[in-house]
């Protein structure tokens, strides 16, 4: 039976109940990962910053460093003036967007999306009111989250759902004055640059980001 539409926390509880009689430890592993994704300042974002890209051009490298320092500043904020949570209804498993404010200014948006076959966490960082840095981490599951030993046998398969076997993709995008100036993708340990399609990526990211920005005006 497919999971019903629920928030991240309820998803975790329901999955624990659903698989309480199942001794497959891998299913408990993904639950821990999902809980960690709901935290304000995730380890994934901070690790990404430690591995931030460099550039051959000195001025360009300085600009990237300004972006990096701004992200470090934002992630070092211990007390926010306010945070607002919005439920996302883009999949059966649900999701959440959290908006972080200092005084009246939006500093950061963190979103989590959950699906039967994936989970995705994205952090949007602002500098002087404009989008500056975006970190995306997608975990594509080896099998759907409900795929147990029974499903495996019914489908003549040789695998069950195992979060540790997920395919991980991390994307880092750097913006200056609303323009995407640099992007890198880390896929299975490699970090190829992907500057040839910056315009298409800029359009994709800004469309999603602007949609979240409009949510800040809704109660």
Short mmCIF file of N, CA and C in Angstrom, two decimals, residues 36-188:
data_model
loop_
_atom_site.label_atom_id
_atom_site.label_comp_id
_atom_site.label_asym_id
_atom_site.label_seq_id
_atom_site.Cartn_x
_atom_site.Cartn_y
_atom_site.Cartn_z
N UNK A 36 16.88 14.26 9.66
CA UNK A 36 17.98 15.22 9.62
C UNK A 36 17.71 16.32 8.60
N UNK A 37 16.99 16.02 7.55
CA UNK A 37 16.70 17.01 6.53
C UNK A 37 15.76 18.08 7.04
N UNK A 38 15.06 17.85 8.11
CA UNK A 38 14.13 18.86 8.62
C UNK A 38 14.82 19.88 9.52
N UNK A 39 16.07 19.68 9.87
CA UNK A 39 16.78 20.60 10.74
C UNK A 39 17.14 21.88 9.98
N UNK A 40 17.18 22.98 10.70
CA UNK A 40 17.38 24.29 10.08
C UNK A 40 18.70 24.38 9.32
N UNK A 41 19.78 24.06 9.96
CA UNK A 41 21.10 24.16 9.34
C UNK A 41 21.66 22.76 9.18
N UNK A 42 21.47 22.20 8.02
CA UNK A 42 21.83 20.81 7.81
C UNK A 42 23.34 20.65 7.63
N UNK A 43 23.80 19.48 7.99
CA UNK A 43 25.22 19.18 7.82
C UNK A 43 25.60 19.23 6.35
N UNK A 44 24.68 18.82 5.49
CA UNK A 44 24.97 18.79 4.06
C UNK A 44 25.34 20.16 3.52
N UNK A 45 24.63 21.19 3.96
CA UNK A 45 24.93 22.54 3.49
C UNK A 45 26.31 22.99 3.94
N UNK A 46 26.65 22.70 5.20
CA UNK A 46 27.93 23.16 5.74
C UNK A 46 29.10 22.42 5.09
N UNK A 47 28.92 21.13 4.83
CA UNK A 47 29.96 20.36 4.17
C UNK A 47 30.18 20.89 2.75
N UNK A 48 29.09 21.23 2.09
CA UNK A 48 29.20 21.76 0.73
C UNK A 48 30.02 23.04 0.70
N UNK A 49 29.86 23.86 1.72
CA UNK A 49 30.61 25.11 1.78
C UNK A 49 32.11 24.87 1.93
N UNK A 50 32.46 23.84 2.66
CA UNK A 50 33.87 23.52 2.86
C UNK A 50 34.52 23.07 1.56
N UNK A 51 33.70 22.63 0.62
CA UNK A 51 34.21 22.13 -0.66
C UNK A 51 33.85 23.08 -1.80
N UNK A 52 33.64 24.35 -1.46
CA UNK A 52 33.18 25.32 -2.46
C UNK A 52 34.21 25.45 -3.58
N UNK A 53 33.70 25.72 -4.77
CA UNK A 53 34.56 25.75 -5.96
C UNK A 53 35.46 26.98 -6.00
N UNK A 54 36.58 26.85 -6.68
CA UNK A 54 37.48 27.98 -6.92
C UNK A 54 37.46 28.31 -8.40
N UNK A 55 38.00 29.47 -8.77
CA UNK A 55 38.01 29.88 -10.17
C UNK A 55 39.41 30.38 -10.53
N UNK A 56 39.75 30.28 -11.83
CA UNK A 56 41.06 30.73 -12.28
C UNK A 56 41.16 32.26 -12.25
N UNK A 57 40.09 32.91 -12.60
CA UNK A 57 40.09 34.36 -12.62
C UNK A 57 40.05 34.90 -11.20
N UNK A 58 40.99 35.77 -10.85
CA UNK A 58 41.10 36.26 -9.47
C UNK A 58 39.85 37.03 -9.04
N UNK A 59 39.35 37.91 -9.90
CA UNK A 59 38.15 38.67 -9.54
C UNK A 59 36.95 37.75 -9.36
N UNK A 60 36.87 36.76 -10.23
CA UNK A 60 35.77 35.82 -10.15
C UNK A 60 35.87 35.01 -8.86
N UNK A 61 37.09 34.62 -8.50
CA UNK A 61 37.31 33.88 -7.26
C UNK A 61 36.93 34.72 -6.05
N UNK A 62 37.24 36.01 -6.10
CA UNK A 62 36.87 36.91 -5.01
C UNK A 62 35.35 36.98 -4.87
N UNK A 63 34.66 37.06 -6.01
CA UNK A 63 33.21 37.12 -5.99
C UNK A 63 32.62 35.85 -5.39
N UNK A 64 33.17 34.70 -5.79
CA UNK A 64 32.69 33.44 -5.22
C UNK A 64 32.95 33.38 -3.72
N UNK A 65 34.08 33.96 -3.29
CA UNK A 65 34.39 33.96 -1.86
C UNK A 65 33.43 34.86 -1.09
N UNK A 66 33.02 35.98 -1.70
CA UNK A 66 32.02 36.84 -1.06
C UNK A 66 30.72 36.06 -0.86
N UNK A 67 30.34 35.29 -1.87
CA UNK A 67 29.14 34.47 -1.76
C UNK A 67 29.31 33.44 -0.65
N UNK A 68 30.46 32.82 -0.61
CA UNK A 68 30.72 31.81 0.41
C UNK A 68 30.65 32.41 1.81
N UNK A 69 31.30 33.55 2.00
CA UNK A 69 31.31 34.18 3.31
C UNK A 69 29.91 34.58 3.76
N UNK A 70 29.09 34.97 2.80
CA UNK A 70 27.71 35.31 3.15
C UNK A 70 26.94 34.08 3.63
N UNK A 71 27.17 32.94 2.98
CA UNK A 71 26.51 31.71 3.39
C UNK A 71 26.98 31.30 4.79
N UNK A 72 28.28 31.43 5.03
CA UNK A 72 28.82 31.13 6.36
C UNK A 72 28.17 32.03 7.41
N UNK A 73 28.03 33.32 7.07
CA UNK A 73 27.40 34.27 7.99
C UNK A 73 25.97 33.84 8.32
N UNK A 74 25.22 33.49 7.27
CA UNK A 74 23.83 33.10 7.48
C UNK A 74 23.73 31.83 8.32
N UNK A 75 24.56 30.85 8.02
CA UNK A 75 24.50 29.58 8.76
C UNK A 75 25.03 29.70 10.18
N UNK A 76 25.70 30.81 10.49
CA UNK A 76 26.19 31.01 11.85
C UNK A 76 25.18 31.72 12.74
N UNK A 77 24.07 32.16 12.15
CA UNK A 77 23.03 32.85 12.93
C UNK A 77 22.39 31.86 13.89
N UNK A 78 22.51 32.14 15.17
CA UNK A 78 21.99 31.24 16.20
C UNK A 78 20.53 31.53 16.55
N UNK A 79 20.12 32.79 16.40
CA UNK A 79 18.76 33.17 16.78
C UNK A 79 18.14 34.01 15.68
N UNK A 80 17.06 33.47 15.11
CA UNK A 80 16.37 34.16 14.04
C UNK A 80 15.25 35.03 14.61
N UNK A 81 15.01 36.16 13.95
CA UNK A 81 13.89 37.00 14.37
C UNK A 81 12.58 36.24 14.23
N UNK A 82 12.46 35.50 13.14
CA UNK A 82 11.29 34.66 12.95
C UNK A 82 11.58 33.59 11.90
N UNK A 83 10.87 32.49 11.99
CA UNK A 83 10.90 31.45 10.97
C UNK A 83 9.45 31.07 10.65
N UNK A 84 9.20 30.83 9.38
CA UNK A 84 7.85 30.48 8.93
C UNK A 84 7.92 29.18 8.16
N UNK A 85 7.06 28.23 8.53
CA UNK A 85 6.99 26.94 7.84
C UNK A 85 5.76 26.89 6.95
N UNK A 86 5.96 26.40 5.74
CA UNK A 86 4.86 26.23 4.80
C UNK A 86 4.86 24.80 4.30
N UNK A 87 3.70 24.16 4.34
CA UNK A 87 3.59 22.81 3.83
C UNK A 87 3.59 22.82 2.31
N UNK A 88 4.31 21.87 1.71
CA UNK A 88 4.35 21.73 0.26
C UNK A 88 3.52 20.51 -0.14
N UNK A 89 2.72 20.66 -1.17
CA UNK A 89 1.81 19.60 -1.58
C UNK A 89 2.11 19.11 -2.99
N UNK A 90 3.39 18.96 -3.29
CA UNK A 90 3.78 18.61 -4.64
C UNK A 90 3.95 17.10 -4.84
N UNK A 91 3.82 16.32 -3.78
CA UNK A 91 3.91 14.87 -3.89
C UNK A 91 3.06 14.24 -2.81
N UNK A 92 2.75 12.95 -2.94
CA UNK A 92 1.94 12.25 -1.96
C UNK A 92 2.61 12.24 -0.59
N UNK A 93 3.94 12.20 -0.57
CA UNK A 93 4.66 12.13 0.69
C UNK A 93 4.87 13.50 1.32
N UNK A 94 4.58 14.54 0.59
CA UNK A 94 4.62 15.88 1.16
C UNK A 94 5.99 16.52 1.17
N UNK A 95 6.06 17.66 1.82
CA UNK A 95 7.29 18.42 1.92
C UNK A 95 7.07 19.67 2.73
N UNK A 96 8.13 20.45 2.88
CA UNK A 96 8.03 21.65 3.71
C UNK A 96 9.04 22.68 3.24
N UNK A 97 8.64 23.95 3.33
CA UNK A 97 9.55 25.06 3.08
C UNK A 97 9.65 25.89 4.36
N UNK A 98 10.87 26.22 4.76
CA UNK A 98 11.09 27.02 5.96
C UNK A 98 11.79 28.31 5.55
N UNK A 99 11.22 29.45 5.99
CA UNK A 99 11.73 30.76 5.66
C UNK A 99 12.36 31.38 6.91
N UNK A 100 13.58 31.88 6.78
CA UNK A 100 14.35 32.39 7.92
C UNK A 100 14.54 33.90 7.78
N UNK A 101 14.15 34.64 8.82
CA UNK A 101 14.19 36.10 8.79
C UNK A 101 15.06 36.67 9.91
N UNK A 102 15.77 37.74 9.58
CA UNK A 102 16.42 38.59 10.57
C UNK A 102 15.80 39.98 10.42
N UNK A 103 15.24 40.52 11.51
CA UNK A 103 14.43 41.75 11.45
C UNK A 103 13.30 41.50 10.45
N UNK A 104 13.21 42.33 9.42
CA UNK A 104 12.16 42.12 8.43
C UNK A 104 12.69 41.50 7.14
N UNK A 105 13.97 41.12 7.15
CA UNK A 105 14.58 40.64 5.93
C UNK A 105 14.70 39.14 5.84
N UNK A 106 14.34 38.57 4.69
CA UNK A 106 14.49 37.14 4.43
C UNK A 106 15.95 36.85 4.12
N UNK A 107 16.51 35.87 4.82
CA UNK A 107 17.92 35.51 4.64
C UNK A 107 18.10 34.17 3.92
N UNK A 108 17.18 33.23 4.19
CA UNK A 108 17.39 31.88 3.70
C UNK A 108 16.05 31.15 3.58
N UNK A 109 15.97 30.25 2.59
CA UNK A 109 14.83 29.34 2.45
C UNK A 109 15.40 27.93 2.35
N UNK A 110 14.87 27.02 3.15
CA UNK A 110 15.25 25.61 3.07
C UNK A 110 14.01 24.80 2.76
N UNK A 111 14.07 24.00 1.70
CA UNK A 111 12.92 23.19 1.32
C UNK A 111 13.28 21.72 1.35
N UNK A 112 12.28 20.89 1.67
CA UNK A 112 12.42 19.44 1.63
C UNK A 112 11.25 18.87 0.84
N UNK A 113 11.56 17.98 -0.10
CA UNK A 113 10.55 17.28 -0.87
C UNK A 113 10.77 15.78 -0.69
N UNK A 114 9.67 15.05 -0.50
CA UNK A 114 9.74 13.61 -0.31
C UNK A 114 8.84 12.91 -1.32
N UNK A 115 9.34 11.84 -1.91
CA UNK A 115 8.56 11.05 -2.84
C UNK A 115 8.75 9.57 -2.59
N UNK A 116 8.06 8.76 -3.34
CA UNK A 116 8.19 7.31 -3.19
C UNK A 116 9.58 6.82 -3.58
N UNK A 117 10.22 7.55 -4.49
CA UNK A 117 11.50 7.09 -5.03
C UNK A 117 12.65 8.06 -4.81
N UNK A 118 12.42 9.13 -4.06
CA UNK A 118 13.48 10.12 -3.89
C UNK A 118 13.19 11.01 -2.68
N UNK A 119 14.21 11.78 -2.30
CA UNK A 119 14.03 12.92 -1.41
C UNK A 119 15.01 14.01 -1.86
N UNK A 120 14.60 15.27 -1.68
CA UNK A 120 15.44 16.37 -2.14
C UNK A 120 15.41 17.49 -1.12
N UNK A 121 16.58 18.02 -0.82
CA UNK A 121 16.72 19.16 0.07
C UNK A 121 17.40 20.29 -0.71
N UNK A 122 16.88 21.51 -0.58
CA UNK A 122 17.44 22.66 -1.27
C UNK A 122 17.56 23.83 -0.31
N UNK A 123 18.69 24.51 -0.36
CA UNK A 123 18.90 25.72 0.43
C UNK A 123 19.10 26.91 -0.49
N UNK A 124 18.31 27.96 -0.30
CA UNK A 124 18.42 29.20 -1.06
C UNK A 124 18.94 30.29 -0.13
N UNK A 125 20.06 30.93 -0.50
CA UNK A 125 20.68 31.95 0.33
C UNK A 125 20.62 33.31 -0.37
N UNK A 126 20.25 34.34 0.39
CA UNK A 126 20.11 35.67 -0.17
C UNK A 126 21.26 36.57 0.28
N UNK A 127 21.63 37.50 -0.60
CA UNK A 127 22.65 38.51 -0.30
C UNK A 127 22.10 39.85 -0.78
N UNK A 128 21.95 40.79 0.16
CA UNK A 128 21.36 42.09 -0.16
C UNK A 128 19.99 41.96 -0.82
N UNK A 129 19.22 40.98 -0.35
CA UNK A 129 17.87 40.80 -0.85
C UNK A 129 17.74 40.01 -2.13
N UNK A 130 18.87 39.58 -2.70
CA UNK A 130 18.84 38.84 -3.96
C UNK A 130 19.39 37.43 -3.76
N UNK A 131 18.90 36.52 -4.58
CA UNK A 131 19.39 35.14 -4.52
C UNK A 131 20.88 35.12 -4.83
N UNK A 132 21.64 34.42 -3.98
CA UNK A 132 23.09 34.42 -4.12
C UNK A 132 23.67 33.02 -4.30
N UNK A 133 23.13 32.06 -3.57
CA UNK A 133 23.70 30.71 -3.60
C UNK A 133 22.59 29.69 -3.40
N UNK A 134 22.66 28.59 -4.16
CA UNK A 134 21.67 27.52 -4.05
C UNK A 134 22.40 26.19 -3.97
N UNK A 135 22.03 25.42 -2.95
CA UNK A 135 22.59 24.08 -2.80
C UNK A 135 21.45 23.08 -2.90
N UNK A 136 21.57 22.11 -3.82
CA UNK A 136 20.55 21.09 -4.00
C UNK A 136 21.16 19.71 -3.79
N UNK A 137 20.50 18.90 -2.98
CA UNK A 137 20.93 17.53 -2.77
C UNK A 137 19.76 16.60 -3.00
N UNK A 138 19.90 15.72 -3.99
CA UNK A 138 18.86 14.77 -4.32
C UNK A 138 19.34 13.35 -4.07
N UNK A 139 18.52 12.57 -3.37
CA UNK A 139 18.80 11.16 -3.14
C UNK A 139 17.76 10.35 -3.90
N UNK A 140 18.21 9.67 -4.97
CA UNK A 140 17.32 8.83 -5.76
C UNK A 140 17.42 7.40 -5.24
N UNK A 141 16.32 6.89 -4.69
CA UNK A 141 16.35 5.58 -4.05
C UNK A 141 16.59 4.46 -5.07
N UNK A 142 17.18 3.39 -4.60
CA UNK A 142 17.39 2.23 -5.47
C UNK A 142 16.08 1.54 -5.82
N UNK A 143 15.10 1.62 -4.90
CA UNK A 143 13.77 1.06 -5.10
C UNK A 143 12.77 1.97 -4.36
N UNK A 144 11.48 1.91 -4.70
CA UNK A 144 10.51 2.72 -3.95
C UNK A 144 10.56 2.42 -2.46
N UNK A 145 10.17 3.42 -1.66
CA UNK A 145 10.34 3.32 -0.22
C UNK A 145 9.52 2.18 0.40
N UNK A 146 8.44 1.78 -0.25
CA UNK A 146 7.60 0.69 0.25
C UNK A 146 8.04 -0.69 -0.25
N UNK A 147 9.11 -0.73 -1.02
CA UNK A 147 9.53 -1.95 -1.70
C UNK A 147 10.27 -2.86 -0.72
N UNK A 148 9.58 -3.89 -0.22
CA UNK A 148 10.15 -4.80 0.77
C UNK A 148 10.45 -6.15 0.14
N UNK A 149 10.72 -7.16 0.98
CA UNK A 149 11.09 -8.48 0.48
C UNK A 149 9.94 -9.13 -0.29
N UNK A 150 8.70 -8.82 0.12
CA UNK A 150 7.54 -9.36 -0.59
C UNK A 150 7.48 -8.79 -2.00
N UNK A 151 7.65 -7.46 -2.11
CA UNK A 151 7.64 -6.82 -3.42
C UNK A 151 8.77 -7.35 -4.29
N UNK A 152 9.91 -7.56 -3.69
CA UNK A 152 11.07 -8.07 -4.43
C UNK A 152 10.75 -9.43 -5.06
N UNK A 153 10.17 -10.32 -4.26
CA UNK A 153 9.85 -11.67 -4.76
C UNK A 153 8.76 -11.62 -5.82
N UNK A 154 7.76 -10.78 -5.60
CA UNK A 154 6.66 -10.67 -6.57
C UNK A 154 7.14 -10.17 -7.92
N UNK A 155 8.21 -9.37 -7.92
CA UNK A 155 8.73 -8.80 -9.16
C UNK A 155 9.99 -9.50 -9.66
N UNK A 156 10.30 -10.64 -9.07
CA UNK A 156 11.50 -11.39 -9.46
C UNK A 156 12.74 -10.49 -9.43
N UNK A 157 12.80 -9.66 -8.41
CA UNK A 157 13.88 -8.70 -8.27
C UNK A 157 14.93 -9.27 -7.31
N UNK A 158 16.05 -8.57 -7.20
CA UNK A 158 17.11 -9.02 -6.28
C UNK A 158 17.48 -7.96 -5.26
N UNK A 159 16.64 -6.90 -5.15
CA UNK A 159 16.92 -5.84 -4.20
C UNK A 159 15.64 -5.41 -3.50
N UNK A 160 15.81 -4.96 -2.26
CA UNK A 160 14.74 -4.27 -1.55
C UNK A 160 15.16 -2.80 -1.42
N UNK A 161 14.25 -1.98 -0.91
CA UNK A 161 14.59 -0.58 -0.67
C UNK A 161 15.73 -0.48 0.33
N UNK A 162 16.77 0.27 -0.03
CA UNK A 162 17.94 0.46 0.83
C UNK A 162 18.45 1.87 0.60
N UNK A 163 18.24 2.73 1.59
CA UNK A 163 18.64 4.13 1.41
C UNK A 163 20.14 4.27 1.13
N UNK A 164 20.94 3.39 1.69
CA UNK A 164 22.39 3.47 1.49
C UNK A 164 22.77 3.26 0.02
N UNK A 165 21.88 2.70 -0.76
CA UNK A 165 22.16 2.47 -2.17
C UNK A 165 21.60 3.59 -3.05
N UNK A 166 21.16 4.66 -2.43
CA UNK A 166 20.62 5.78 -3.20
C UNK A 166 21.70 6.42 -4.05
N UNK A 167 21.28 6.95 -5.18
CA UNK A 167 22.17 7.71 -6.04
C UNK A 167 22.10 9.18 -5.62
N UNK A 168 23.23 9.75 -5.22
CA UNK A 168 23.27 11.10 -4.67
C UNK A 168 23.80 12.09 -5.70
N UNK A 169 23.07 13.18 -5.88
CA UNK A 169 23.51 14.26 -6.76
C UNK A 169 23.47 15.57 -5.98
N UNK A 170 24.58 16.30 -5.97
CA UNK A 170 24.65 17.60 -5.31
C UNK A 170 24.96 18.67 -6.36
N UNK A 171 24.20 19.73 -6.32
CA UNK A 171 24.40 20.84 -7.25
C UNK A 171 24.61 22.14 -6.48
N UNK A 172 25.61 22.92 -6.90
CA UNK A 172 25.91 24.20 -6.28
C UNK A 172 25.84 25.29 -7.33
N UNK A 173 25.01 26.29 -7.09
CA UNK A 173 24.80 27.35 -8.07
C UNK A 173 25.06 28.71 -7.44
N UNK A 174 25.83 29.55 -8.14
CA UNK A 174 26.25 30.84 -7.63
C UNK A 174 25.65 31.96 -8.47
N UNK A 175 25.00 32.90 -7.81
CA UNK A 175 24.32 34.00 -8.50
C UNK A 175 24.94 35.34 -8.13
N UNK A 176 24.95 36.25 -9.11
CA UNK A 176 25.37 37.62 -8.86
C UNK A 176 24.38 38.54 -9.54
N UNK A 177 23.69 39.36 -8.74
CA UNK A 177 22.70 40.32 -9.25
C UNK A 177 21.64 39.64 -10.11
N UNK A 178 21.19 38.49 -9.65
CA UNK A 178 20.12 37.77 -10.33
C UNK A 178 20.55 36.90 -11.49
N UNK A 179 21.85 36.82 -11.75
CA UNK A 179 22.36 36.04 -12.87
C UNK A 179 23.20 34.87 -12.36
N UNK A 180 22.97 33.70 -12.91
CA UNK A 180 23.76 32.52 -12.56
C UNK A 180 25.13 32.64 -13.21
N UNK A 181 26.17 32.71 -12.38
CA UNK A 181 27.51 32.94 -12.92
C UNK A 181 28.39 31.69 -12.88
N UNK A 182 28.00 30.72 -12.08
CA UNK A 182 28.82 29.51 -11.99
C UNK A 182 27.99 28.38 -11.39
N UNK A 183 28.26 27.16 -11.85
CA UNK A 183 27.53 26.00 -11.34
C UNK A 183 28.44 24.79 -11.38
N UNK A 184 28.31 23.95 -10.35
CA UNK A 184 29.02 22.68 -10.35
C UNK A 184 28.08 21.58 -9.91
N UNK A 185 28.38 20.38 -10.38
CA UNK A 185 27.56 19.21 -10.05
C UNK A 185 28.47 18.11 -9.53
N UNK A 186 28.10 17.55 -8.39
CA UNK A 186 28.83 16.43 -7.83
C UNK A 186 27.95 15.21 -7.91
N UNK A 187 28.40 14.23 -8.69
CA UNK A 187 27.60 13.04 -8.94
C UNK A 187 28.49 11.82 -8.75
N UNK A 188 28.19 11.05 -7.71
CA UNK A 188 28.97 9.85 -7.40
C UNK A 188 30.47 10.14 -7.27
#
